[in-house]
Short mmCIF file of C-alpha atoms in Angstrom, two decimals:
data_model
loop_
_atom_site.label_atom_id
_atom_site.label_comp_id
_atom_site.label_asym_id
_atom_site.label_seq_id
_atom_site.Cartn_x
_atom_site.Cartn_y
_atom_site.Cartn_z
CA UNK A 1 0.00 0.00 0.00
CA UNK A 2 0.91 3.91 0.02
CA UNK A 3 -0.74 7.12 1.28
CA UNK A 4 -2.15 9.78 -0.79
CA UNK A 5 1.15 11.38 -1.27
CA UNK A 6 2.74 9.17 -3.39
CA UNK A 7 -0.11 7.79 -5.13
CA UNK A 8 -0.79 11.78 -5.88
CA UNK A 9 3.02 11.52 -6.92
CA UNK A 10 2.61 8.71 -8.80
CA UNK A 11 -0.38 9.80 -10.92
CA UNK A 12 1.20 13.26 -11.45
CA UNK A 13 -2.10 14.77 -10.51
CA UNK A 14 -4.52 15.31 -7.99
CA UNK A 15 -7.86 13.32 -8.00
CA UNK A 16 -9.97 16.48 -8.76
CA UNK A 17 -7.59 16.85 -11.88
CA UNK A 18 -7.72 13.59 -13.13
CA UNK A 19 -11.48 13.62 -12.66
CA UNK A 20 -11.70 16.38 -14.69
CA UNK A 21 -9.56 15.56 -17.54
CA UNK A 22 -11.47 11.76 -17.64
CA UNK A 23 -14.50 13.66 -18.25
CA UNK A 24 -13.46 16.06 -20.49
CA UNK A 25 -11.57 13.14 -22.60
CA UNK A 26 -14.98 11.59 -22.41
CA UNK A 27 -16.63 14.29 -23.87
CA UNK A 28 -14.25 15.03 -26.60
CA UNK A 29 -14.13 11.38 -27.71
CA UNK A 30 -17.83 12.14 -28.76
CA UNK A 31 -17.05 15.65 -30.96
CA UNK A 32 -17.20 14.79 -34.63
CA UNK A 33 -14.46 17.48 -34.82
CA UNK A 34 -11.93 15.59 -32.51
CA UNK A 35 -12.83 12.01 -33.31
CA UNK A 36 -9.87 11.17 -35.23
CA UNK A 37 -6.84 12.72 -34.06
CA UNK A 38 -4.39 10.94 -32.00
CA UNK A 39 -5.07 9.74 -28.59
CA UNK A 40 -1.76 11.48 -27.66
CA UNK A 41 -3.17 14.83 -29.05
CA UNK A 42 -6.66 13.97 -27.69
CA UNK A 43 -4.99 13.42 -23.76
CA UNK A 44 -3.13 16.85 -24.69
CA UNK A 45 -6.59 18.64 -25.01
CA UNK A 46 -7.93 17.62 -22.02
CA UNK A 47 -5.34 19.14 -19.86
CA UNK A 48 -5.11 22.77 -22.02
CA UNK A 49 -9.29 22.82 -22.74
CA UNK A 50 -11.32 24.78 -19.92
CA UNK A 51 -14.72 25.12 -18.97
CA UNK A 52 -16.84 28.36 -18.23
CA UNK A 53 -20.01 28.65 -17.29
CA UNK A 54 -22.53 31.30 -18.61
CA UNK A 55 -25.68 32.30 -16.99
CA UNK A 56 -28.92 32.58 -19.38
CA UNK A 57 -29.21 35.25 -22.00
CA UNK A 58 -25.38 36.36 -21.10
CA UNK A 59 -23.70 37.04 -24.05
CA UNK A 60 -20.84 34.56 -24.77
CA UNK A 61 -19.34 36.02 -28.21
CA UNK A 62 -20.29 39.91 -29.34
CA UNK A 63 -20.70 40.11 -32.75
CA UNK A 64 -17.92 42.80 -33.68
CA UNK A 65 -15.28 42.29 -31.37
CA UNK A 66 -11.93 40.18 -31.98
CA UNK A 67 -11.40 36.99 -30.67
CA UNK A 68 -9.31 33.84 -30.36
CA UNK A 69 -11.01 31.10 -28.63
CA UNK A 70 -12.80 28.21 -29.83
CA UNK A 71 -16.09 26.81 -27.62
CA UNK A 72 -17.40 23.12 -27.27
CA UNK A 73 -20.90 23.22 -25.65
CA UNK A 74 -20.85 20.69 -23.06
CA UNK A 75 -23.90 21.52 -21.44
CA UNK A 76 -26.72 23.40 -22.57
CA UNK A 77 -27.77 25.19 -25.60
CA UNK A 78 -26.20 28.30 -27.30
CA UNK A 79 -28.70 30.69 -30.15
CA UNK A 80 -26.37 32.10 -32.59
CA UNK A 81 -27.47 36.16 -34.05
CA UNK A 82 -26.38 38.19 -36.66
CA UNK A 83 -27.26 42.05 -36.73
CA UNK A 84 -29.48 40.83 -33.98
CA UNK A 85 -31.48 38.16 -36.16
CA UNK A 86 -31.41 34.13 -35.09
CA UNK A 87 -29.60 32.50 -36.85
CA UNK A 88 -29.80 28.88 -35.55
CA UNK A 89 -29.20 27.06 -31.93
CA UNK A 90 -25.85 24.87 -31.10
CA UNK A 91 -26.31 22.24 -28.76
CA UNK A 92 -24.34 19.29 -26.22
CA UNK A 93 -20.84 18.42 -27.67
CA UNK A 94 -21.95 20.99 -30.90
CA UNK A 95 -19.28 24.52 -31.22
CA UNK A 96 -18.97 27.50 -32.25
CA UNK A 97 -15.73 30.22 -32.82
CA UNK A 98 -13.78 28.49 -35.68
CA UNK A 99 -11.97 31.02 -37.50
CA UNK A 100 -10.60 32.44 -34.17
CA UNK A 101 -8.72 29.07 -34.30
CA UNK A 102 -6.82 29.70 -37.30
CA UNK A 103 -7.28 34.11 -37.22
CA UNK A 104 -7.87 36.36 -34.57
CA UNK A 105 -10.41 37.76 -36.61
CA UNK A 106 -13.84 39.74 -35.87
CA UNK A 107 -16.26 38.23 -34.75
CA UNK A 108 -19.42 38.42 -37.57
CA UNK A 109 -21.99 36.56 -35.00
CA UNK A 110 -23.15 36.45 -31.58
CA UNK A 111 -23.41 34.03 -29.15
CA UNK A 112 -25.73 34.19 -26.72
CA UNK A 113 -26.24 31.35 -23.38
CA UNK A 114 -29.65 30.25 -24.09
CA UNK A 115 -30.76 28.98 -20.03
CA UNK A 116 -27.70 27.94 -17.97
CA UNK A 117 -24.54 26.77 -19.93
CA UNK A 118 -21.15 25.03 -19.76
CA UNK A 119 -18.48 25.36 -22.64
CA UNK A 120 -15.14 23.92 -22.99
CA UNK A 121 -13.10 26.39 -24.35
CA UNK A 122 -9.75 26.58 -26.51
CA UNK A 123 -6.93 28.95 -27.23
CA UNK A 124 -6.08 29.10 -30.75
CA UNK A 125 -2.69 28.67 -29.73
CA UNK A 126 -3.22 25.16 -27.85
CA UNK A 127 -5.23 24.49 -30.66
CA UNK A 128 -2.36 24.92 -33.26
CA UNK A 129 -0.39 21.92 -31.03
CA UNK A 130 -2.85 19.54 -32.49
CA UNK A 131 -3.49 20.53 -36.03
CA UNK A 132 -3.91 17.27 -38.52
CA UNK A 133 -4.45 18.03 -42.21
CA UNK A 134 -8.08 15.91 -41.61
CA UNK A 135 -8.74 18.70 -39.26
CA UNK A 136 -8.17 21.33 -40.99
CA UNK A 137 -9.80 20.19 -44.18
CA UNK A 138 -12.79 19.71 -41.69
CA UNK A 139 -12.53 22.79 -40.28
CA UNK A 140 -12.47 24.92 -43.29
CA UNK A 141 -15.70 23.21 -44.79
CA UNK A 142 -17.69 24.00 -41.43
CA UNK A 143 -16.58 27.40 -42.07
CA UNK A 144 -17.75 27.58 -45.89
CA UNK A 145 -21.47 26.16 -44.68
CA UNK A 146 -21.73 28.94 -41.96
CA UNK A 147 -20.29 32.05 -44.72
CA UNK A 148 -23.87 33.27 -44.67
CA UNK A 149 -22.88 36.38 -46.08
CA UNK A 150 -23.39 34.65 -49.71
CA UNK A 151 -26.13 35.79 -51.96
CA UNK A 152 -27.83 34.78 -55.47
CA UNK A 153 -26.09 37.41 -57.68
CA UNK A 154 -23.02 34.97 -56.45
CA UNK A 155 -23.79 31.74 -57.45
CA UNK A 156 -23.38 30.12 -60.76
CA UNK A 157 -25.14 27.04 -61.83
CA UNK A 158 -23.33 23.78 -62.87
CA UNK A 159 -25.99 21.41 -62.82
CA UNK A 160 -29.05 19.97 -62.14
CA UNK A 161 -28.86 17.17 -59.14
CA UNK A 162 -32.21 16.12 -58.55
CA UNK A 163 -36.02 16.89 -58.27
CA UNK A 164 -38.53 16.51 -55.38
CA UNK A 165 -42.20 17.08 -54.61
CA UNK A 166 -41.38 20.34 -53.50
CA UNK A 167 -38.54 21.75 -55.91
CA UNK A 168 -35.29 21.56 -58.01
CA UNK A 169 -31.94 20.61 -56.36
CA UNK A 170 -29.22 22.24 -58.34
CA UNK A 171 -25.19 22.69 -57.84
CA UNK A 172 -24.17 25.46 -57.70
CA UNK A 173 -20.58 27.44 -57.41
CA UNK A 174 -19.88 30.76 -55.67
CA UNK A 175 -17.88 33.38 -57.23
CA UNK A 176 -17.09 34.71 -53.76
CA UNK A 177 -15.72 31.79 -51.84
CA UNK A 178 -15.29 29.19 -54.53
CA UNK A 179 -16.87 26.61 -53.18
CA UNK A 180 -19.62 23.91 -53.67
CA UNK A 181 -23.22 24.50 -52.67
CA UNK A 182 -26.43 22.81 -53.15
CA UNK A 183 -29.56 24.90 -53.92
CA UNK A 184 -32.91 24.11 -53.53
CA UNK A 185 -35.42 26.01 -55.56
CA UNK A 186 -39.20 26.26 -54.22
CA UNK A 187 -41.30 27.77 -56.43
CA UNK A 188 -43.72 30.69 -54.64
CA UNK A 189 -46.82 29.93 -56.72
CA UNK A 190 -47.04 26.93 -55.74
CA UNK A 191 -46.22 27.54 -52.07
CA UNK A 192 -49.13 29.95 -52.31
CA UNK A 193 -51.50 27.03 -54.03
CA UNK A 194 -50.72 24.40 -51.81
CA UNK A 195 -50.48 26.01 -48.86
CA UNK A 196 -47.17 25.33 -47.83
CA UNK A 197 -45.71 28.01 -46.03
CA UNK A 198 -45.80 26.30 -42.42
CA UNK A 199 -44.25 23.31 -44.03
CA UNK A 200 -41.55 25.62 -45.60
CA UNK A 201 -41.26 27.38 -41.87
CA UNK A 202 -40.61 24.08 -40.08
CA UNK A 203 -38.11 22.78 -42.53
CA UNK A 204 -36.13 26.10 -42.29
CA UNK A 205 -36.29 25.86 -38.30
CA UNK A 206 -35.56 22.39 -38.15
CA UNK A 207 -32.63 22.47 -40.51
CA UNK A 208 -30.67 25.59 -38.83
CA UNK A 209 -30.68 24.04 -35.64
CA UNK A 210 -29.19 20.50 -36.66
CA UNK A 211 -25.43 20.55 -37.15
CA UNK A 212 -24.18 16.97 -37.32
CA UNK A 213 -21.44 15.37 -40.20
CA UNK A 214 -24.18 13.29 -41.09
CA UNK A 215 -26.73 15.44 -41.91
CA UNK A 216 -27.11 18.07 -44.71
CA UNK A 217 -26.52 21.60 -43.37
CA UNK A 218 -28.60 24.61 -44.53
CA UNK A 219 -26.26 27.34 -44.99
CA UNK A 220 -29.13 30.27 -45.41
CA UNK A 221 -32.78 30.75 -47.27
CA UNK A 222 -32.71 33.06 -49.80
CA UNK A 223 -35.60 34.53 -52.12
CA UNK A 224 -36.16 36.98 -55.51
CA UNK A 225 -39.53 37.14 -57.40
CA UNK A 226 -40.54 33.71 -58.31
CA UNK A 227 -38.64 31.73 -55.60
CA UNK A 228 -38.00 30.50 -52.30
CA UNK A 229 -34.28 29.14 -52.38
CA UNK A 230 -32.47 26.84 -49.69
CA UNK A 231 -28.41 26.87 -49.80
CA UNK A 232 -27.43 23.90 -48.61
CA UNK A 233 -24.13 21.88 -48.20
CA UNK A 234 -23.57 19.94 -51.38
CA UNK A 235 -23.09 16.39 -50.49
CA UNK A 236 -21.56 13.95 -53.27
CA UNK A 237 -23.21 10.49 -54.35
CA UNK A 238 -26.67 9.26 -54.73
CA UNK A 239 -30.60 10.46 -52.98
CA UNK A 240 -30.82 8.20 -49.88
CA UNK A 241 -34.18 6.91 -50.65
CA UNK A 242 -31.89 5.48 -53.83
CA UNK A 243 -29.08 3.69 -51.62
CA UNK A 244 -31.79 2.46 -49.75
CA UNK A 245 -33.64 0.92 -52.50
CA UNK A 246 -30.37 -0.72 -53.97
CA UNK A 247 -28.77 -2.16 -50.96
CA UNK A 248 -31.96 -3.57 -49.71
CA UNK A 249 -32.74 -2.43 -46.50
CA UNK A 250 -36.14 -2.20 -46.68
CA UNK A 251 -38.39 -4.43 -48.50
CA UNK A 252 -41.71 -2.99 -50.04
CA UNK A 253 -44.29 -3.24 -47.44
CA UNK A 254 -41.41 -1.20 -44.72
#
């Protein structure tokens, strides 16, 4: 046997520190954004990442100011505004504050605690320790699909992808940022016709406040005459009703 001392000793930490970092490694082992670097680089972020607390409505980010730290919501939920209009919600293990990781840059949204929330929070400098070209090619598409500054006279068509009851899917390719979209055009008329606008409402709502690998991310709704357009991240391969049908998942009657 031997007393706290030298098991403390032993350990290199105290019990309240090792509690901690288990937890935190715990929680970063389920972030899509971490899931694949090196447990070596994983152990190193659990003894560099903090956690704050916010009370509700405090303001976590101000949209203007400058800023170098990344946040991880570990509990809670967070609404994101711009020029004071929602924007979407980012929830458990979900974060917010990329391009302070590579830039201290300006802030162009704000973050504010929506009810009582904990973040884990990150220098851009620790950060930098554990930058993996994966990473970064992650990181830089999550901050193409949340550029919502891009608008219709910026896009150029490529191609038709698909259509569904309720509009065209086309690719499309902005001018400003160079990268690949998928738009979704809803026609107004028949919107009007078949009264769809709550349908159109709850897709919106739903869609800005999922943000998951897995699942398509609406970048921004957009509009001109005829219209009702959804920019969405373009993702490459076949419709999922498709896949479903050819690997045989489901037979008819499911």
């Amino acid at each position: 046997t031997c007393d706290t001392h030298k098991l403390m000793k032993m350990l290199g930490s105290s019990f309240k520190e090792i509690f901690s970092q288990s937890s935190a490694l715990t929680s970063l082992n389920t972030i899509p954004l971490f899931m694949n670097i090196s447990q070596s680089k994983l152990s190193y972020l659990t003894k560099v990442v903090k956690v704050e607390k916010f009370t509700s409505k405090t303001a976590i980010i101000n949209q203007g100011e400058t800023g170098d730290t990344f946040y991880i919501v570990k509990k809670g939920k967070v609404d994101i505004y711009k020029d004071k209009k929602f924007l979407r919600t980012i929830n458990d293990n979900e974060s917010f504050g990329f391009k302070a990781l590579f830039n201290k840059e300006v802030r162009t949204a704000s973050a504010i605690a929506n009810g009582d929330v904990e973040c884990y929070t990150l220098s851009s400098t620790d950060f930098k320790q554990i930058l993996e070209d994966k990473l970064i090619d992650y990181l830089k598409n999550k901050m193409m699909l949340e550029d919502d500054e891009v608008s219709l006279i910026d896009l150029i068509f490529i191609k038709d992808l698909g259509v569904g009851s309720f509009g065209t899917v086309s690719l499309v390719k902005s001018m400003k940022n160079k990268y690949l979209y998928a738009i979704k055009a809803m026609n107004k008329l028949q919107i009007d016709c078949e009264k769809l606008h709550k349908n159109i409402d709850l897709e919106k709502g739903i869609m800005l406040r999922v943000d998951h690998p897995f699942i398509t991310k609406l970048v921004k709704t957009l509009k001109n005459d005829k219209y009702v357009f959804f920019l969405m991240e373009f993702n490459r391969g076949k419709e999922l009703w498709d896949v479903i049908r050819d690997i045989g998942l489901l037979n008819k009657y499911q």
